[in-house]
Structure formats: C-alpha cells, structure tokens
CSV table of C-alpha atoms in Angstrom, one decimal:
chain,number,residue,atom,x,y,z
I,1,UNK,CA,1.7,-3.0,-7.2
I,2,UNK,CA,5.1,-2.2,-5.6
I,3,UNK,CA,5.4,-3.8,-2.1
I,4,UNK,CA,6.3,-2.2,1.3
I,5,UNK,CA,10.0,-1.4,1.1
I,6,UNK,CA,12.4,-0.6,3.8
I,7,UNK,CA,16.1,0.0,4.1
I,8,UNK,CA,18.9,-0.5,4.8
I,9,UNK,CA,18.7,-4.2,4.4
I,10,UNK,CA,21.7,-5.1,6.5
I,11,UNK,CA,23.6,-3.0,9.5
I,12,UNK,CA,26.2,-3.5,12.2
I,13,UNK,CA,26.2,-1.5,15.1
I,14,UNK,CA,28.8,-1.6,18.2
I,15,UNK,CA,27.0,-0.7,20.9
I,16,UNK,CA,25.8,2.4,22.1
I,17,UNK,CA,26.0,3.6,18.6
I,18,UNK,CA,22.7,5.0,16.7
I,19,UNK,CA,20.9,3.3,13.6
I,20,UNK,CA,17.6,4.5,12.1
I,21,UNK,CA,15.6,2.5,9.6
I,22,UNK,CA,13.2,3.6,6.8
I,23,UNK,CA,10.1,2.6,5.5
I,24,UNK,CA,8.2,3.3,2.7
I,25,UNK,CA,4.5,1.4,3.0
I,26,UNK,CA,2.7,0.5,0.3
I,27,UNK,CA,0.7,3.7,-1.4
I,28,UNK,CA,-2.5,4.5,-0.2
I,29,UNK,CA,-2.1,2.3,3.1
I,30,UNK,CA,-3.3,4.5,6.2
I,31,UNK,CA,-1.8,2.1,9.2
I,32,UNK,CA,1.9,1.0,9.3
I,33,UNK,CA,3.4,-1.0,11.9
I,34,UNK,CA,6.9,-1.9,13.3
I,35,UNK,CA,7.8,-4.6,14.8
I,36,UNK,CA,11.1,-6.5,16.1
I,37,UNK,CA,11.8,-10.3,15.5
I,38,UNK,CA,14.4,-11.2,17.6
I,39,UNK,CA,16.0,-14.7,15.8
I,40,UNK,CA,14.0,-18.1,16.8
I,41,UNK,CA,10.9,-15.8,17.9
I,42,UNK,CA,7.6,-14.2,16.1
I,43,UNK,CA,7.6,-10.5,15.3
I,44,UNK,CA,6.8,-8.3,17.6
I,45,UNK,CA,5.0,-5.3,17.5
I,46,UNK,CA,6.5,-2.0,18.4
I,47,UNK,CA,4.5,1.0,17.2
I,48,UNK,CA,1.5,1.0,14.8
I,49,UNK,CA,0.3,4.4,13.3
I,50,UNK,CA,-2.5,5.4,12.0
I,51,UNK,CA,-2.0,8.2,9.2
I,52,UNK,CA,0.7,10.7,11.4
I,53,UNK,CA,-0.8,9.6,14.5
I,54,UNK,CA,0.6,7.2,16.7
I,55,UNK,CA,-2.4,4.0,18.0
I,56,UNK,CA,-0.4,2.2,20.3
I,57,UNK,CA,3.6,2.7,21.1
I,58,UNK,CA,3.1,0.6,24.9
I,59,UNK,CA,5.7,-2.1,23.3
I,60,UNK,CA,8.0,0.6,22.6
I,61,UNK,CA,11.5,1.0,24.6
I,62,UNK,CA,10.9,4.8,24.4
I,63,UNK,CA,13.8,4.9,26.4
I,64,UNK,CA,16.3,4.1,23.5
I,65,UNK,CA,13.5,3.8,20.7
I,66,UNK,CA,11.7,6.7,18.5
I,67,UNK,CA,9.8,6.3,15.7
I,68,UNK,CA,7.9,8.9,13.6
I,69,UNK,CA,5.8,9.3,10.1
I,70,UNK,CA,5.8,13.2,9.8
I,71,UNK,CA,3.6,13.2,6.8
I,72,UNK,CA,1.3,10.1,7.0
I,73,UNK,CA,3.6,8.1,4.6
I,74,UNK,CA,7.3,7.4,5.2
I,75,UNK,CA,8.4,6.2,8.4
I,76,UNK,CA,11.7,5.9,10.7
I,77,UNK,CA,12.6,4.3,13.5
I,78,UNK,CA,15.8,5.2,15.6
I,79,UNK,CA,17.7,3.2,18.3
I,80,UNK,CA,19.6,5.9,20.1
I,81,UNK,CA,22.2,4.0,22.1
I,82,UNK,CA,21.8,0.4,20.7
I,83,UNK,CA,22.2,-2.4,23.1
I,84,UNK,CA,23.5,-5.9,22.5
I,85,UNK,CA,19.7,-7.3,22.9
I,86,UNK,CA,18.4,-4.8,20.6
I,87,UNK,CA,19.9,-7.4,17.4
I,88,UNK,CA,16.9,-8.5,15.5
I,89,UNK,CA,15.2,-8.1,12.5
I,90,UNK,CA,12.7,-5.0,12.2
I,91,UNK,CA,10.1,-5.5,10.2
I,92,UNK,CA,8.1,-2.8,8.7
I,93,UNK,CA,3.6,-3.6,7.4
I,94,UNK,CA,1.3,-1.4,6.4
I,95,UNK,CA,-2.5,-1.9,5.8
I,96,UNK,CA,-5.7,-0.2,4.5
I,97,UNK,CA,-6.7,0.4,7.9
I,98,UNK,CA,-7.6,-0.9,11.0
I,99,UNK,CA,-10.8,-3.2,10.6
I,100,UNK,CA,-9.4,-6.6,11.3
I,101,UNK,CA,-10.2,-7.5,7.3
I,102,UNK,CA,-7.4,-5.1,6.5
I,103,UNK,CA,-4.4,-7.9,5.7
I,104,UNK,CA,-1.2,-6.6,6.9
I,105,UNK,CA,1.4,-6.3,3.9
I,106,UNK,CA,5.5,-6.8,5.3
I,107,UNK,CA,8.6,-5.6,3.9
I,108,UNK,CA,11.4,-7.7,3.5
I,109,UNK,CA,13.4,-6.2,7.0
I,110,UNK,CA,16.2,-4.9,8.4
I,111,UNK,CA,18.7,-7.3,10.0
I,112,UNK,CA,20.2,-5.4,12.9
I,113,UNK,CA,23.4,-6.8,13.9
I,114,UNK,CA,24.8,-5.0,17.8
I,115,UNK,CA,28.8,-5.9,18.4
P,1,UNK,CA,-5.1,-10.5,26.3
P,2,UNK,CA,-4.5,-13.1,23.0
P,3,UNK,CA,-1.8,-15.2,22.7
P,4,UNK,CA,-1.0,-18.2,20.3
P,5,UNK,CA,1.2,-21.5,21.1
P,6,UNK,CA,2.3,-23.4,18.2
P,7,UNK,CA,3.3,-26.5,19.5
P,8,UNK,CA,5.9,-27.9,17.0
P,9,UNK,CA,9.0,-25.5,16.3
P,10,UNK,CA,10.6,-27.8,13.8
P,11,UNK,CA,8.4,-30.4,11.4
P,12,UNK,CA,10.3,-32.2,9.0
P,13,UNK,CA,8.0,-34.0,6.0
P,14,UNK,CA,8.8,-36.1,3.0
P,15,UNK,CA,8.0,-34.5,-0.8
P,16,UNK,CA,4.5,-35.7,-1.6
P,17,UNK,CA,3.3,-36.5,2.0
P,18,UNK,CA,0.9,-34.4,4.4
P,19,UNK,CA,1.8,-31.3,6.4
P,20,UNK,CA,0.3,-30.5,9.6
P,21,UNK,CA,1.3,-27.9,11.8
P,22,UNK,CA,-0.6,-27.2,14.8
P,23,UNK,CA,-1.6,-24.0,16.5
P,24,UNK,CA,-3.5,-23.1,19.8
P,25,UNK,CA,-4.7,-20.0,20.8
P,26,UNK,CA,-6.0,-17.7,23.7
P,27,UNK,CA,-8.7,-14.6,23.0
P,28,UNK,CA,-10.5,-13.0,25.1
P,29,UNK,CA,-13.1,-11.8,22.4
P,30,UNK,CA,-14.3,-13.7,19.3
P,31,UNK,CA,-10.8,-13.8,17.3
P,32,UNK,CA,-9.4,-13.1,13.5
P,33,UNK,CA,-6.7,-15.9,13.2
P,34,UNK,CA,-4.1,-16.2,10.1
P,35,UNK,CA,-1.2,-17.8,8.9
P,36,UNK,CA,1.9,-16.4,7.9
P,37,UNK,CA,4.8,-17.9,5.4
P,38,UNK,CA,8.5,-16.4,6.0
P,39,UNK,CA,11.1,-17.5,3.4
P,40,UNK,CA,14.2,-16.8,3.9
P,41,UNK,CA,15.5,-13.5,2.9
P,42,UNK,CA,11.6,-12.6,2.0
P,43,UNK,CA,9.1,-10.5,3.8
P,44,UNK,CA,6.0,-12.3,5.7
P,45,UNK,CA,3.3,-13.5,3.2
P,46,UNK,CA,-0.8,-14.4,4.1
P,47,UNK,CA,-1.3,-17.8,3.7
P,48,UNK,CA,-5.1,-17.3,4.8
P,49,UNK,CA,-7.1,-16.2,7.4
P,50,UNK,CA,-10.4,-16.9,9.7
P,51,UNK,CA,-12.6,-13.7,10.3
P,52,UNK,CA,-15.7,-15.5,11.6
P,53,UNK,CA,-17.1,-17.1,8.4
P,54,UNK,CA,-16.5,-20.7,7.1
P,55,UNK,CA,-14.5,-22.7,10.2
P,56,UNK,CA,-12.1,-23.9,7.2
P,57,UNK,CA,-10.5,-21.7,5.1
P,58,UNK,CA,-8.4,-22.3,2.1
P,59,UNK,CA,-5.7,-20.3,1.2
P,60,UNK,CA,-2.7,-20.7,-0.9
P,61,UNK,CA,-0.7,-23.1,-2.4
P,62,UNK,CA,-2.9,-25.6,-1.5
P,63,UNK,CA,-2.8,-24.7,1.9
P,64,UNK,CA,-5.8,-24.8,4.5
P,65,UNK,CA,-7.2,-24.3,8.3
P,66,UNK,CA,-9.9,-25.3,10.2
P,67,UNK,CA,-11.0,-23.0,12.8
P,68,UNK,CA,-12.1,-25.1,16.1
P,69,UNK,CA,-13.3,-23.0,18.9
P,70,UNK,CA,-14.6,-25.8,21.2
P,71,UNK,CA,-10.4,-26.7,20.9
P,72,UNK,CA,-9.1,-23.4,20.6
P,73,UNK,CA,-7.0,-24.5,17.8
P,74,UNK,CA,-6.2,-23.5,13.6
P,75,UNK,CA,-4.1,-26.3,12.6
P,76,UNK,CA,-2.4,-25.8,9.6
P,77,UNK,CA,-2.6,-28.8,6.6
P,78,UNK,CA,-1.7,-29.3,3.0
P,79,UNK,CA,-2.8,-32.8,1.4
P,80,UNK,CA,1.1,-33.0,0.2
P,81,UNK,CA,4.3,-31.1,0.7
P,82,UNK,CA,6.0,-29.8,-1.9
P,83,UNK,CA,9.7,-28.6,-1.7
P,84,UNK,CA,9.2,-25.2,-2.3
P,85,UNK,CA,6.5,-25.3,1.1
P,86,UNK,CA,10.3,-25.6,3.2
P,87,UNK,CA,10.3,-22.1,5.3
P,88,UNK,CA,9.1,-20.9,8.6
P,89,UNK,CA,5.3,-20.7,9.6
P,90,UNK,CA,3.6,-18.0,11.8
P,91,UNK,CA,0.1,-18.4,13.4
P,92,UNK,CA,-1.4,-15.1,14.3
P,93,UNK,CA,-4.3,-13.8,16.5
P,94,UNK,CA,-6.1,-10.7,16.2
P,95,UNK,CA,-9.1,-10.2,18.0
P,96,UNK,CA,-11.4,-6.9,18.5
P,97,UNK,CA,-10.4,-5.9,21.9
P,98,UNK,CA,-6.5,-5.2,20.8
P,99,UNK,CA,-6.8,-2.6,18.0
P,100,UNK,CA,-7.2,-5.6,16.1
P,101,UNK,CA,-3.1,-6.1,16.1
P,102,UNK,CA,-1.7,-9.0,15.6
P,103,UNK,CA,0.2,-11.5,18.0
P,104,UNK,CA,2.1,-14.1,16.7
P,105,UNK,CA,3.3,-17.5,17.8
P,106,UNK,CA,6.9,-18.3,18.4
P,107,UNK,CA,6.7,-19.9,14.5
P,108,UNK,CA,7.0,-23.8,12.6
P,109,UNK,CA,10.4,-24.4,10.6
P,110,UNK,CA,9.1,-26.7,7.9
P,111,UNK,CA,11.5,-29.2,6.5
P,112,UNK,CA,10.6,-31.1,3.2
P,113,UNK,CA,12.9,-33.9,2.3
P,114,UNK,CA,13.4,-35.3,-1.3
C-alpha cells in the first residue's frame, strides 16, 4: 500500500516570498491533516479536513496560510508572504476517518527553510 | 483541553540495556494515548496506542506502555535497546472532546551507544 506522499521535499524561501506544498494522502483515507513542526518541538496541527470540508482550521495563521483539498483527495497548503518563524517541517497525515481508532498515517515532510 | 509533558528530551542507553522514556499527560475526558517513532529523514510511525482496553499495550519492536490513570502517565519501555531504536519519540493524546486530534509532547531523542 503506497504511503502518504507529499512534495517538494526541501525548499528555501527569502522572506516574504510564497511556497505551496502538496499532498497526496493515502487512497481511500477521508480525513487529512497538516501540521507544522518547528525543529526541537512536536508537530503541530494546522488544519484537518474531512473529505473537501474543512473540521477545524483555529491553529491556522489564516492571515499568511491557506490550505485547500478541492476534490476530497489532494491537498495544498500555501504561505503567502512567508516569515522567518514560519521555517519548519510541514507534515502532511491522513486517516480512515475521525473515530479515535482511526491511526493517523504521515508523510515524510516538507522542510521549509525562510532566509 | 489535553496536553502531554514528556519529561526527558534526551535519553542516552547502552545496546542491550532497558529503555524508559516517560510521559505525563492532561485530559479533560477519558483519553486515546500513542507513541510515535520519527527517524530521521522518515515520516512519523505508530509505535502503539491506548484506546481504553488493556492498561499495557504492546506495540512494535518490542516496544510497550502501561496506561496509569491514577498517575496520569504512559511510560514508554523496551526490555533492551537495540541500535536501530536511536531516533526521536513522540507521546500523543487524543481524547473525545477534541475531534479526537492529536497533541503531542515536545518529543525524547533516544541515544543507543555500542
């Protein structure tokens, strides 16, 4: 069974520049998640959808941060300016569903490097 | 609100010895608690997890955790360490009144020395 993949793996930004991610979540998984691990701390979770539909976004920067999954598969997130703080790895999970039982499956990130 | 303190960021063990790493957490409803591995360059992997059945659960790699509640903890052991066990640890809480997502702890480096 292929795993959750995402891409780029690597990118450096200057500041105030744009950077989007993709991820592609395992097939058949109805809830994917983002989150940000900044180096030396536990991910953090960013947006988790539920098919197209957004659960809960409230850790979102919505400010500078977008994220969408238009057809209930794929999914991109967008920094749009990028900040020096906003250097982390994004990490991109997908499960079944939402019962707790559902085991969250990660990709392997994207390191996010601001100049 | 949940939260999880792990209370070691570094552990450093010899090859063949036991491995402890300690977690303590915070739920406000009956929690789902896991362990996470994170080699390097590799995406997070389940170790095991605690969903309200047996207080210790085995997982992996010889791996296992015993749920305490009276001590709010899920302390991570393996009877010995192999080298390959060297990466980063992540104790996670997920409990019902979150949409069932998951916190995690600030994370446990492991070290295993020859």
């Amino acid at each position: 069974e292929a795993g959750v993949a995402q891409s780029p793996r690597y990118k450096i930004i200057e500041k105030r520049q744009s950077v989007a991610f993709w991820c592609n979540p395992i097939s058949g998984h109805a809830t994917l998640y983002w989150y940000q691990q900044i180096l030396g701390q536990g991910p953090k979770l960013l947006i988790q959808f539920q098919n197209n539909g957004v659960v809960d976004d409230s850790q979102l920067p919505k400010d500078r941060f977008s994220a969408e999954r238009l057809k209930g598969v794929d999914s991109t997130l967008k920094i749009q300016p990028a900040k020096l703080e906003d250097s982390a790895v994004y990490l991109c999970a997908s499960s079944l569903g939402l019962a707790e039982y559902n085991e969250q499956f990660f990709g392997p990130g994207t390191r996010l490097t601001v100049l | 609100a949940q939260s999880v303190t792990q209370l070691d960021s570094h552990v450093s063990v010899s090859e063949g010895t036991p491995v402890l790493l300690r977690c303590n957490y915070s739920s406000s409803y009956s929690p789902s608690l896991f362990w996470y591995v994170q080699h390097p360059n590799k995406g997070l992997q389940l170790l095991l997890k605690y969903t309200s059945a047996a207080t210790l659960v085995k997982g992996i790699n010889g791996f296992e955790a015993e749920f305490k509640k009276s001590e709010t903890s899920f302390h991570l052991t393996k009877p010995s360490a192999h080298m390959s066990d060297a990466a980063e640890y992540f104790c996670v809480v997920s409990d019902s009144g979150s949409a069932r997502q998951l916190t995690f702890g600030s994370g446990t480096q492991l070290t295993v020395l020859p």
